[in-house]
């Protein structure tokens, strides 16, 4: 049983990295190359022309030695991989697609006098273990060299408001991301689909009721669970079997919700998790329930929220026991197709029907 659960966890993890987009690039997207000095990149960042969104890689950050070696490479004028930046031609805003860690290192070195480089044997001895302030005052030529180093940039000129452009940027993130740890889909969505829906997902993922019920997960796992919760509750019938495309489309369409819709979604999440926390879960079941089963439970509860609010704890726990026995949520069924349209739809509807009793 443990091996089967591990296999299911692996399939769920693979699904969080899957990209369903296979269309040709929109013909109104233009890619071109340019050269930018490190000083110019810093200026663009400080004037809000270049957005790096550090939280979209909050768990994928270069170590201090990695950053130090990168700065050393700039000073030694070693070949540096090009960065990729998207440019919204309507707003003149730029966003890092590939190169966040390199950009973060440049910002640290050029703007933070207190930043201290790692003490390493394989870098310039005038950098090793020194603060930026010391380097600027005692080894000014090294600091100036970093300012003047030119970085090759690939620019994707696009329109963030167009769905086809957002979908293409999502695929570029998948293909170009070259960090030591590959970004998952929700980390990429957090970068592309700015708006109050994205803000709500991050806010709710850290709320007490969610953290107390399922814990505070890393790598935007709770945010993706909530996104799926909203998408399937709002329009399960539109699900085509391509999960990443479906969720991308939902985030693009709903990126800027009204205040009323935001409050409705916040209330639904709070009420659903409150019933699960107060009426169903104990410590063991919190730790033992898988992502897909939890998704089904959330859907079934939320679809019957008004009825369940007046049911007693014993009745709800009995329904939960029946839910766990559903054939649609058996390991055999789940491993046959986590995102397959018919199986996903059937298991969510089965959950809804159980909790309607």
mmCIF file of C-alpha atoms in Angstrom:
data_model
loop_
_atom_site.group_PDB
_atom_site.id
_atom_site.type_symbol
_atom_site.label_atom_id
_atom_site.label_comp_id
_atom_site.label_asym_id
_atom_site.label_seq_id
_atom_site.Cartn_x
_atom_site.Cartn_y
_atom_site.Cartn_z
ATOM 1 C CA UNK A 1 0.000 0.000 0.000
ATOM 2 C CA UNK A 2 2.823 2.393 0.839
ATOM 3 C CA UNK A 3 4.452 1.773 -2.553
ATOM 4 C CA UNK A 4 1.136 2.403 -4.315
ATOM 5 C CA UNK A 5 0.661 5.685 -2.435
ATOM 6 C CA UNK A 6 4.169 6.752 -3.372
ATOM 7 C CA UNK A 7 3.416 5.951 -7.009
ATOM 8 C CA UNK A 8 0.267 8.079 -6.824
ATOM 9 C CA UNK A 9 2.185 10.953 -5.232
ATOM 10 C CA UNK A 10 4.690 10.756 -8.074
ATOM 11 C CA UNK A 11 1.892 10.952 -10.665
ATOM 12 C CA UNK A 12 0.362 13.940 -8.866
ATOM 13 C CA UNK A 13 3.762 15.633 -8.798
ATOM 14 C CA UNK A 14 4.294 15.029 -12.532
ATOM 15 C CA UNK A 15 0.874 16.532 -13.236
ATOM 16 C CA UNK A 16 1.908 19.775 -11.513
ATOM 17 C CA UNK A 17 4.661 20.236 -14.145
ATOM 18 C CA UNK A 18 2.709 19.217 -17.256
ATOM 19 C CA UNK A 19 2.207 21.718 -20.063
ATOM 20 C CA UNK A 20 -0.680 20.932 -22.445
ATOM 21 C CA UNK A 21 -0.071 23.852 -24.790
ATOM 22 C CA UNK A 22 0.963 22.656 -28.265
ATOM 23 C CA UNK A 23 -0.101 25.536 -30.526
ATOM 24 C CA UNK A 24 2.157 27.573 -32.791
ATOM 25 C CA UNK A 25 3.242 30.960 -31.388
ATOM 26 C CA UNK A 26 0.682 33.742 -31.943
ATOM 27 C CA UNK A 27 1.676 35.584 -35.087
ATOM 28 C CA UNK A 28 1.546 38.969 -33.330
ATOM 29 C CA UNK A 29 4.251 38.042 -30.806
ATOM 30 C CA UNK A 30 7.703 39.321 -31.768
ATOM 31 C CA UNK A 31 11.024 38.100 -30.363
ATOM 32 C CA UNK A 32 14.218 40.131 -30.701
ATOM 33 C CA UNK A 33 17.660 40.356 -29.102
ATOM 34 C CA UNK A 34 19.244 43.268 -27.285
ATOM 35 C CA UNK A 35 22.231 43.964 -25.029
ATOM 36 C CA UNK A 36 21.882 45.532 -21.587
ATOM 37 C CA UNK A 37 24.578 46.475 -19.102
ATOM 38 C CA UNK A 38 24.143 45.343 -15.500
ATOM 39 C CA UNK A 39 23.839 49.007 -14.498
ATOM 40 C CA UNK A 40 21.030 49.434 -17.026
ATOM 41 C CA UNK A 41 19.204 46.360 -15.724
ATOM 42 C CA UNK A 42 19.434 47.742 -12.182
ATOM 43 C CA UNK A 43 18.070 51.094 -13.342
ATOM 44 C CA UNK A 44 15.111 49.383 -15.042
ATOM 45 C CA UNK A 45 14.403 47.425 -11.863
ATOM 46 C CA UNK A 46 14.628 50.476 -9.583
ATOM 47 C CA UNK A 47 12.289 52.505 -11.822
ATOM 48 C CA UNK A 48 9.736 49.641 -11.921
ATOM 49 C CA UNK A 49 10.238 49.029 -15.620
ATOM 50 C CA UNK A 50 11.435 45.485 -14.909
ATOM 51 C CA UNK A 51 9.484 43.217 -12.584
ATOM 52 C CA UNK A 52 11.233 40.220 -11.072
ATOM 53 C CA UNK A 53 8.551 39.005 -8.603
ATOM 54 C CA UNK A 54 10.865 37.305 -6.129
ATOM 55 C CA UNK A 55 8.062 35.306 -4.500
ATOM 56 C CA UNK A 56 7.371 33.212 -7.625
ATOM 57 C CA UNK A 57 10.604 31.383 -6.895
ATOM 58 C CA UNK A 58 10.496 31.724 -3.128
ATOM 59 C CA UNK A 59 11.661 28.106 -2.702
ATOM 60 C CA UNK A 60 14.040 28.104 -5.674
ATOM 61 C CA UNK A 61 16.805 30.531 -4.732
ATOM 62 C CA UNK A 62 20.501 30.442 -5.491
ATOM 63 C CA UNK A 63 22.721 29.926 -2.468
ATOM 64 C CA UNK A 64 25.115 32.683 -1.442
ATOM 65 C CA UNK A 65 28.087 30.775 -2.965
ATOM 66 C CA UNK A 66 26.169 30.453 -6.269
ATOM 67 C CA UNK A 67 25.516 34.196 -6.327
ATOM 68 C CA UNK A 68 29.125 34.933 -5.395
ATOM 69 C CA UNK A 69 30.479 32.771 -8.209
ATOM 70 C CA UNK A 70 28.132 34.479 -10.668
ATOM 71 C CA UNK A 71 29.488 37.907 -9.683
ATOM 72 C CA UNK A 72 33.014 36.534 -10.021
ATOM 73 C CA UNK A 73 32.120 35.279 -13.513
ATOM 74 C CA UNK A 74 30.913 38.762 -14.480
ATOM 75 C CA UNK A 75 34.150 40.330 -13.257
ATOM 76 C CA UNK A 76 36.232 37.763 -15.134
ATOM 77 C CA UNK A 77 34.028 38.368 -18.202
ATOM 78 C CA UNK A 78 33.262 34.697 -18.575
ATOM 79 C CA UNK A 79 30.430 33.767 -21.006
ATOM 80 C CA UNK A 80 27.040 34.395 -19.389
ATOM 81 C CA UNK A 81 23.825 32.732 -20.607
ATOM 82 C CA UNK A 82 21.310 35.157 -22.058
ATOM 83 C CA UNK A 83 18.265 36.206 -20.078
ATOM 84 C CA UNK A 84 14.725 36.178 -21.416
ATOM 85 C CA UNK A 85 12.341 39.036 -20.687
ATOM 86 C CA UNK A 86 8.767 39.610 -21.766
ATOM 87 C CA UNK A 87 7.762 43.137 -22.795
ATOM 88 C CA UNK A 88 4.142 44.268 -22.697
ATOM 89 C CA UNK A 89 4.081 46.825 -25.485
ATOM 90 C CA UNK A 90 0.885 48.428 -24.137
ATOM 91 C CA UNK A 91 2.307 49.281 -20.714
ATOM 92 C CA UNK A 92 6.061 49.130 -21.438
ATOM 93 C CA UNK A 93 6.396 46.752 -18.469
ATOM 94 C CA UNK A 94 9.017 44.034 -18.555
ATOM 95 C CA UNK A 95 9.064 40.755 -16.664
ATOM 96 C CA UNK A 96 11.852 38.214 -16.180
ATOM 97 C CA UNK A 97 11.045 34.863 -17.778
ATOM 98 C CA UNK A 98 14.452 33.240 -17.463
ATOM 99 C CA UNK A 99 17.259 34.728 -15.385
ATOM 100 C CA UNK A 100 15.656 35.689 -12.074
ATOM 101 C CA UNK A 101 18.512 34.319 -9.982
ATOM 102 C CA UNK A 102 21.127 36.061 -12.121
ATOM 103 C CA UNK A 103 19.149 39.301 -11.923
ATOM 104 C CA UNK A 104 18.770 38.973 -8.149
ATOM 105 C CA UNK A 105 22.526 38.541 -7.811
ATOM 106 C CA UNK A 106 23.164 41.658 -9.906
ATOM 107 C CA UNK A 107 20.715 43.685 -7.799
ATOM 108 C CA UNK A 108 22.309 42.489 -4.555
ATOM 109 C CA UNK A 109 25.808 43.382 -5.700
ATOM 110 C CA UNK A 110 25.042 46.770 -7.264
ATOM 111 C CA UNK A 111 22.545 48.128 -4.719
ATOM 112 C CA UNK A 112 23.197 46.552 -1.312
ATOM 113 C CA UNK A 113 26.381 47.829 0.359
ATOM 114 C CA UNK A 114 25.864 45.448 3.293
ATOM 115 C CA UNK A 115 25.691 42.335 1.105
ATOM 116 C CA UNK A 116 28.645 40.080 1.867
ATOM 117 C CA UNK A 117 30.010 37.676 -0.715
ATOM 118 C CA UNK A 118 30.934 34.144 0.296
ATOM 119 C CA UNK A 119 34.515 33.310 1.194
ATOM 120 C CA UNK A 120 35.560 30.888 -1.546
ATOM 121 C CA UNK A 121 38.898 29.686 -2.826
ATOM 122 C CA UNK A 122 37.929 29.610 -6.513
ATOM 123 C CA UNK A 123 37.040 33.303 -6.911
ATOM 124 C CA UNK A 124 39.007 36.569 -7.035
ATOM 125 C CA UNK A 125 40.620 37.078 -3.616
ATOM 126 C CA UNK A 126 39.496 40.714 -3.639
ATOM 127 C CA UNK A 127 35.877 39.515 -3.648
ATOM 128 C CA UNK A 128 36.109 36.558 -1.299
ATOM 129 C CA UNK A 129 34.373 37.259 2.018
ATOM 130 C CA UNK A 130 34.113 41.005 1.297
ATOM 131 C CA UNK A 131 31.076 43.243 1.619
ATOM 132 C CA UNK A 132 29.950 45.265 -1.394
ATOM 133 C CA UNK A 133 30.920 48.443 0.489
ATOM 134 C CA UNK A 134 34.503 47.205 0.871
ATOM 135 C CA UNK A 135 34.697 46.257 -2.809
ATOM 136 C CA UNK A 136 33.297 49.652 -3.880
ATOM 137 C CA UNK A 137 35.798 51.578 -1.775
ATOM 138 C CA UNK A 138 38.960 49.457 -2.018
ATOM 139 C CA UNK A 139 38.483 47.711 -5.369
ATOM 140 C CA UNK A 140 36.376 50.203 -7.291
ATOM 141 C CA UNK A 141 37.505 48.874 -10.671
ATOM 142 C CA UNK A 142 35.928 45.479 -9.883
ATOM 143 C CA UNK A 143 32.626 47.100 -8.945
ATOM 144 C CA UNK A 144 32.686 49.220 -12.111
ATOM 145 C CA UNK A 145 33.450 46.183 -14.202
ATOM 146 C CA UNK A 146 30.211 44.523 -13.029
ATOM 147 C CA UNK A 147 28.268 47.724 -13.756
ATOM 148 C CA UNK A 148 29.578 47.768 -17.319
ATOM 149 C CA UNK A 149 29.271 44.076 -18.169
ATOM 150 C CA UNK A 150 26.788 43.588 -21.009
ATOM 151 C CA UNK A 151 24.210 40.799 -20.767
ATOM 152 C CA UNK A 152 22.501 39.376 -23.897
ATOM 153 C CA UNK A 153 18.722 39.592 -23.589
ATOM 154 C CA UNK A 154 16.007 37.855 -25.613
ATOM 155 C CA UNK A 155 12.889 40.035 -25.506
ATOM 156 C CA UNK A 156 9.403 38.623 -26.135
ATOM 157 C CA UNK A 157 7.219 41.555 -27.231
ATOM 158 C CA UNK A 158 3.616 40.706 -26.379
ATOM 159 C CA UNK A 159 0.311 41.803 -24.853
ATOM 160 C CA UNK A 160 -0.257 40.445 -21.334
ATOM 161 C CA UNK A 161 -4.002 40.969 -21.647
ATOM 162 C CA UNK A 162 -4.324 38.492 -24.544
ATOM 163 C CA UNK A 163 -5.099 34.919 -23.526
ATOM 164 C CA UNK A 164 -3.087 33.412 -26.387
ATOM 165 C CA UNK A 165 -0.064 35.471 -25.374
ATOM 166 C CA UNK A 166 -0.332 34.401 -21.723
ATOM 167 C CA UNK A 167 -0.550 30.752 -22.754
ATOM 168 C CA UNK A 168 2.547 31.131 -24.941
ATOM 169 C CA UNK A 169 4.487 32.827 -22.125
ATOM 170 C CA UNK A 170 3.531 29.896 -19.891
ATOM 171 C CA UNK A 171 5.141 27.501 -22.360
ATOM 172 C CA UNK A 172 8.250 29.665 -22.649
ATOM 173 C CA UNK A 173 8.678 29.466 -18.881
ATOM 174 C CA UNK A 174 8.541 25.677 -19.166
ATOM 175 C CA UNK A 175 11.073 25.516 -21.969
ATOM 176 C CA UNK A 176 13.548 28.187 -20.884
ATOM 177 C CA UNK A 177 13.643 27.947 -17.121
ATOM 178 C CA UNK A 178 17.178 26.832 -16.406
ATOM 179 C CA UNK A 179 17.400 26.993 -12.629
ATOM 180 C CA UNK A 180 18.675 24.098 -10.558
ATOM 181 C CA UNK A 181 15.073 23.273 -9.627
ATOM 182 C CA UNK A 182 12.445 23.424 -12.354
ATOM 183 C CA UNK A 183 9.457 25.681 -11.716
ATOM 184 C CA UNK A 184 6.120 23.948 -11.344
ATOM 185 C CA UNK A 185 2.977 25.210 -13.072
ATOM 186 C CA UNK A 186 1.595 27.242 -10.184
ATOM 187 C CA UNK A 187 4.914 29.005 -9.627
ATOM 188 C CA UNK A 188 4.786 30.026 -13.292
ATOM 189 C CA UNK A 189 1.140 31.115 -13.059
ATOM 190 C CA UNK A 190 2.022 33.293 -10.092
ATOM 191 C CA UNK A 191 4.446 35.163 -12.319
ATOM 192 C CA UNK A 192 2.236 35.487 -15.404
ATOM 193 C CA UNK A 193 -1.308 35.934 -14.132
ATOM 194 C CA UNK A 194 -1.082 38.968 -11.877
ATOM 195 C CA UNK A 195 -4.352 40.175 -10.384
ATOM 196 C CA UNK A 196 -6.544 39.936 -7.313
ATOM 197 C CA UNK A 197 -7.346 36.248 -7.896
ATOM 198 C CA UNK A 198 -3.646 35.412 -7.627
ATOM 199 C CA UNK A 199 -3.410 37.616 -4.538
ATOM 200 C CA UNK A 200 -6.395 35.819 -3.011
ATOM 201 C CA UNK A 201 -4.842 32.390 -3.638
ATOM 202 C CA UNK A 202 -1.670 33.409 -1.818
ATOM 203 C CA UNK A 203 -3.592 35.026 1.024
ATOM 204 C CA UNK A 204 -5.888 32.049 1.595
ATOM 205 C CA UNK A 205 -3.057 29.511 1.367
ATOM 206 C CA UNK A 206 -1.568 31.053 4.523
ATOM 207 C CA UNK A 207 -4.856 31.514 6.397
ATOM 208 C CA UNK A 208 -5.210 29.823 9.774
ATOM 209 C CA UNK A 209 -8.063 27.524 8.766
ATOM 210 C CA UNK A 210 -6.137 26.112 5.783
ATOM 211 C CA UNK A 211 -2.790 25.828 7.572
ATOM 212 C CA UNK A 212 -4.474 24.182 10.570
ATOM 213 C CA UNK A 213 -6.317 21.725 8.332
ATOM 214 C CA UNK A 214 -3.736 20.651 5.762
ATOM 215 C CA UNK A 215 -0.541 22.450 6.726
ATOM 216 C CA UNK A 216 1.506 25.147 4.995
ATOM 217 C CA UNK A 217 2.892 23.542 1.829
ATOM 218 C CA UNK A 218 5.863 24.757 -0.188
ATOM 219 C CA UNK A 219 6.164 25.519 -3.911
ATOM 220 C CA UNK A 220 2.622 26.971 -4.217
ATOM 221 C CA UNK A 221 0.976 23.584 -3.598
ATOM 222 C CA UNK A 222 -1.886 25.051 -1.546
ATOM 223 C CA UNK A 223 -2.382 27.841 -4.083
ATOM 224 C CA UNK A 224 -2.826 25.313 -6.889
ATOM 225 C CA UNK A 225 -5.233 23.253 -4.776
ATOM 226 C CA UNK A 226 -7.343 26.371 -4.214
ATOM 227 C CA UNK A 227 -7.180 27.308 -7.907
ATOM 228 C CA UNK A 228 -8.478 23.875 -8.870
ATOM 229 C CA UNK A 229 -11.152 24.198 -6.185
ATOM 230 C CA UNK A 230 -12.400 27.488 -7.648
ATOM 231 C CA UNK A 231 -12.166 26.358 -11.275
ATOM 232 C CA UNK A 232 -14.054 23.091 -10.804
ATOM 233 C CA UNK A 233 -16.689 24.733 -8.601
ATOM 234 C CA UNK A 234 -17.308 27.497 -11.111
ATOM 235 C CA UNK A 235 -17.331 25.478 -14.314
ATOM 236 C CA UNK A 236 -16.600 21.767 -14.139
ATOM 237 C CA UNK A 237 -18.513 21.237 -17.397
ATOM 238 C CA UNK A 238 -15.900 23.173 -19.381
ATOM 239 C CA UNK A 239 -13.049 20.871 -18.334
ATOM 240 C CA UNK A 240 -11.529 19.302 -21.455
ATOM 241 C CA UNK A 241 -9.002 16.917 -19.935
ATOM 242 C CA UNK A 242 -6.016 19.270 -20.328
ATOM 243 C CA UNK A 243 -5.509 20.387 -16.757
ATOM 244 C CA UNK A 244 -2.743 22.974 -17.109
ATOM 245 C CA UNK A 245 -4.470 24.668 -20.061
ATOM 246 C CA UNK A 246 -7.795 24.636 -18.182
ATOM 247 C CA UNK A 247 -6.282 26.250 -15.074
ATOM 248 C CA UNK A 248 -4.318 28.789 -17.122
ATOM 249 C CA UNK A 249 -7.498 29.798 -18.930
ATOM 250 C CA UNK A 250 -9.388 30.129 -15.656
ATOM 251 C CA UNK A 251 -6.684 32.330 -14.123
ATOM 252 C CA UNK A 252 -6.516 34.536 -17.205
ATOM 253 C CA UNK A 253 -10.296 34.977 -17.388
ATOM 254 C CA UNK A 254 -10.689 35.619 -13.663
ATOM 255 C CA UNK A 255 -7.441 37.427 -12.917
ATOM 256 C CA UNK A 256 -9.297 40.618 -11.920
ATOM 257 C CA UNK A 257 -12.455 39.654 -10.061
ATOM 258 C CA UNK A 258 -14.913 42.094 -8.514
ATOM 259 C CA UNK A 259 -14.709 42.695 -4.769
ATOM 260 C CA UNK A 260 -18.000 40.849 -4.411
ATOM 261 C CA UNK A 261 -16.671 37.760 -6.198
ATOM 262 C CA UNK A 262 -13.501 37.827 -4.115
ATOM 263 C CA UNK A 263 -15.540 37.846 -0.909
ATOM 264 C CA UNK A 264 -17.773 35.040 -2.176
ATOM 265 C CA UNK A 265 -14.743 32.867 -2.905
ATOM 266 C CA UNK A 266 -13.103 33.688 0.418
ATOM 267 C CA UNK A 267 -16.324 32.779 2.231
ATOM 268 C CA UNK A 268 -16.734 29.481 0.334
ATOM 269 C CA UNK A 269 -13.179 28.415 1.160
ATOM 270 C CA UNK A 270 -13.542 29.365 4.825
ATOM 271 C CA UNK A 271 -16.869 27.557 5.243
ATOM 272 C CA UNK A 272 -15.670 24.438 3.399
ATOM 273 C CA UNK A 273 -12.439 24.111 5.368
ATOM 274 C CA UNK A 274 -14.217 24.869 8.642
ATOM 275 C CA UNK A 275 -16.565 21.916 8.145
ATOM 276 C CA UNK A 276 -13.654 19.634 7.235
ATOM 277 C CA UNK A 277 -11.524 20.797 10.175
ATOM 278 C CA UNK A 278 -14.257 20.767 12.811
ATOM 279 C CA UNK A 279 -16.364 17.822 11.667
ATOM 280 C CA UNK A 280 -14.057 15.371 9.854
ATOM 281 C CA UNK A 281 -10.314 15.569 10.271
ATOM 282 C CA UNK A 282 -8.104 14.311 13.039
ATOM 283 C CA UNK A 283 -4.304 14.413 12.986
ATOM 284 C CA UNK A 284 -3.888 11.053 11.252
ATOM 285 C CA UNK A 285 -6.323 11.733 8.435
ATOM 286 C CA UNK A 286 -4.753 15.134 7.771
ATOM 287 C CA UNK A 287 -1.389 13.495 7.222
ATOM 288 C CA UNK A 288 -2.689 10.518 5.286
ATOM 289 C CA UNK A 289 -5.026 12.022 2.692
ATOM 290 C CA UNK A 290 -3.590 12.536 -0.809
ATOM 291 C CA UNK A 291 -3.886 15.634 -2.983
ATOM 292 C CA UNK A 292 -6.459 14.173 -5.393
ATOM 293 C CA UNK A 293 -8.612 12.729 -2.615
ATOM 294 C CA UNK A 294 -8.481 16.057 -0.765
ATOM 295 C CA UNK A 295 -9.589 17.826 -3.936
ATOM 296 C CA UNK A 296 -12.592 15.490 -4.196
ATOM 297 C CA UNK A 297 -13.470 16.060 -0.550
ATOM 298 C CA UNK A 298 -13.331 19.832 -0.953
ATOM 299 C CA UNK A 299 -15.569 19.677 -4.020
ATOM 300 C CA UNK A 300 -18.146 17.403 -2.398
ATOM 301 C CA UNK A 301 -18.354 19.523 0.763
ATOM 302 C CA UNK A 302 -18.512 22.857 -1.061
ATOM 303 C CA UNK A 303 -21.261 21.683 -3.417
ATOM 304 C CA UNK A 304 -23.441 20.842 -0.411
ATOM 305 C CA UNK A 305 -22.302 23.551 1.970
ATOM 306 C CA UNK A 306 -25.706 24.863 3.056
ATOM 307 C CA UNK A 307 -27.065 21.380 3.820
ATOM 308 C CA UNK A 308 -23.942 20.255 5.664
ATOM 309 C CA UNK A 309 -23.863 23.335 7.881
ATOM 310 C CA UNK A 310 -26.962 22.032 9.682
ATOM 311 C CA UNK A 311 -25.867 18.367 9.892
ATOM 312 C CA UNK A 312 -24.326 16.958 13.068
ATOM 313 C CA UNK A 313 -20.728 15.747 13.308
ATOM 314 C CA UNK A 314 -21.594 12.044 13.413
ATOM 315 C CA UNK A 315 -23.611 12.292 10.182
ATOM 316 C CA UNK A 316 -20.836 14.143 8.360
ATOM 317 C CA UNK A 317 -18.155 11.709 9.519
ATOM 318 C CA UNK A 318 -20.344 8.850 8.268
ATOM 319 C CA UNK A 319 -20.576 10.523 4.851
ATOM 320 C CA UNK A 320 -16.799 10.970 4.866
ATOM 321 C CA UNK A 321 -16.355 7.249 5.558
ATOM 322 C CA UNK A 322 -18.582 6.487 2.552
ATOM 323 C CA UNK A 323 -16.625 8.969 0.465
ATOM 324 C CA UNK A 324 -13.364 7.150 1.207
ATOM 325 C CA UNK A 325 -14.884 3.924 -0.114
ATOM 326 C CA UNK A 326 -15.884 5.384 -3.483
ATOM 327 C CA UNK A 327 -14.515 3.319 -6.361
ATOM 328 C CA UNK A 328 -13.730 6.527 -8.255
ATOM 329 C CA UNK A 329 -11.091 7.389 -5.621
ATOM 330 C CA UNK A 330 -9.482 3.954 -5.446
ATOM 331 C CA UNK A 331 -5.766 3.818 -6.207
ATOM 332 C CA UNK A 332 -6.444 1.723 -9.306
ATOM 333 C CA UNK A 333 -8.838 4.307 -10.716
ATOM 334 C CA UNK A 334 -6.643 7.262 -9.842
ATOM 335 C CA UNK A 335 -3.541 5.775 -11.417
ATOM 336 C CA UNK A 336 -5.457 5.171 -14.661
ATOM 337 C CA UNK A 337 -5.897 8.882 -15.255
ATOM 338 C CA UNK A 338 -5.593 11.718 -12.727
ATOM 339 C CA UNK A 339 -6.475 14.424 -15.247
ATOM 340 C CA UNK A 340 -8.442 12.377 -17.797
ATOM 341 C CA UNK A 341 -11.740 14.188 -18.385
ATOM 342 C CA UNK A 342 -14.214 11.397 -17.714
ATOM 343 C CA UNK A 343 -12.444 10.037 -14.639
ATOM 344 C CA UNK A 344 -11.881 13.450 -13.064
ATOM 345 C CA UNK A 345 -15.452 14.545 -13.697
ATOM 346 C CA UNK A 346 -16.908 11.258 -12.457
ATOM 347 C CA UNK A 347 -15.001 11.291 -9.181
ATOM 348 C CA UNK A 348 -15.957 14.892 -8.391
ATOM 349 C CA UNK A 349 -19.627 14.222 -9.160
ATOM 350 C CA UNK A 350 -19.491 11.032 -7.065
ATOM 351 C CA UNK A 351 -18.177 13.080 -4.147
ATOM 352 C CA UNK A 352 -20.887 15.684 -4.632
ATOM 353 C CA UNK A 353 -23.556 12.962 -4.584
ATOM 354 C CA UNK A 354 -22.225 11.305 -1.415
ATOM 355 C CA UNK A 355 -22.263 14.528 0.589
ATOM 356 C CA UNK A 356 -25.761 15.405 -0.624
ATOM 357 C CA UNK A 357 -27.226 12.557 1.499
#
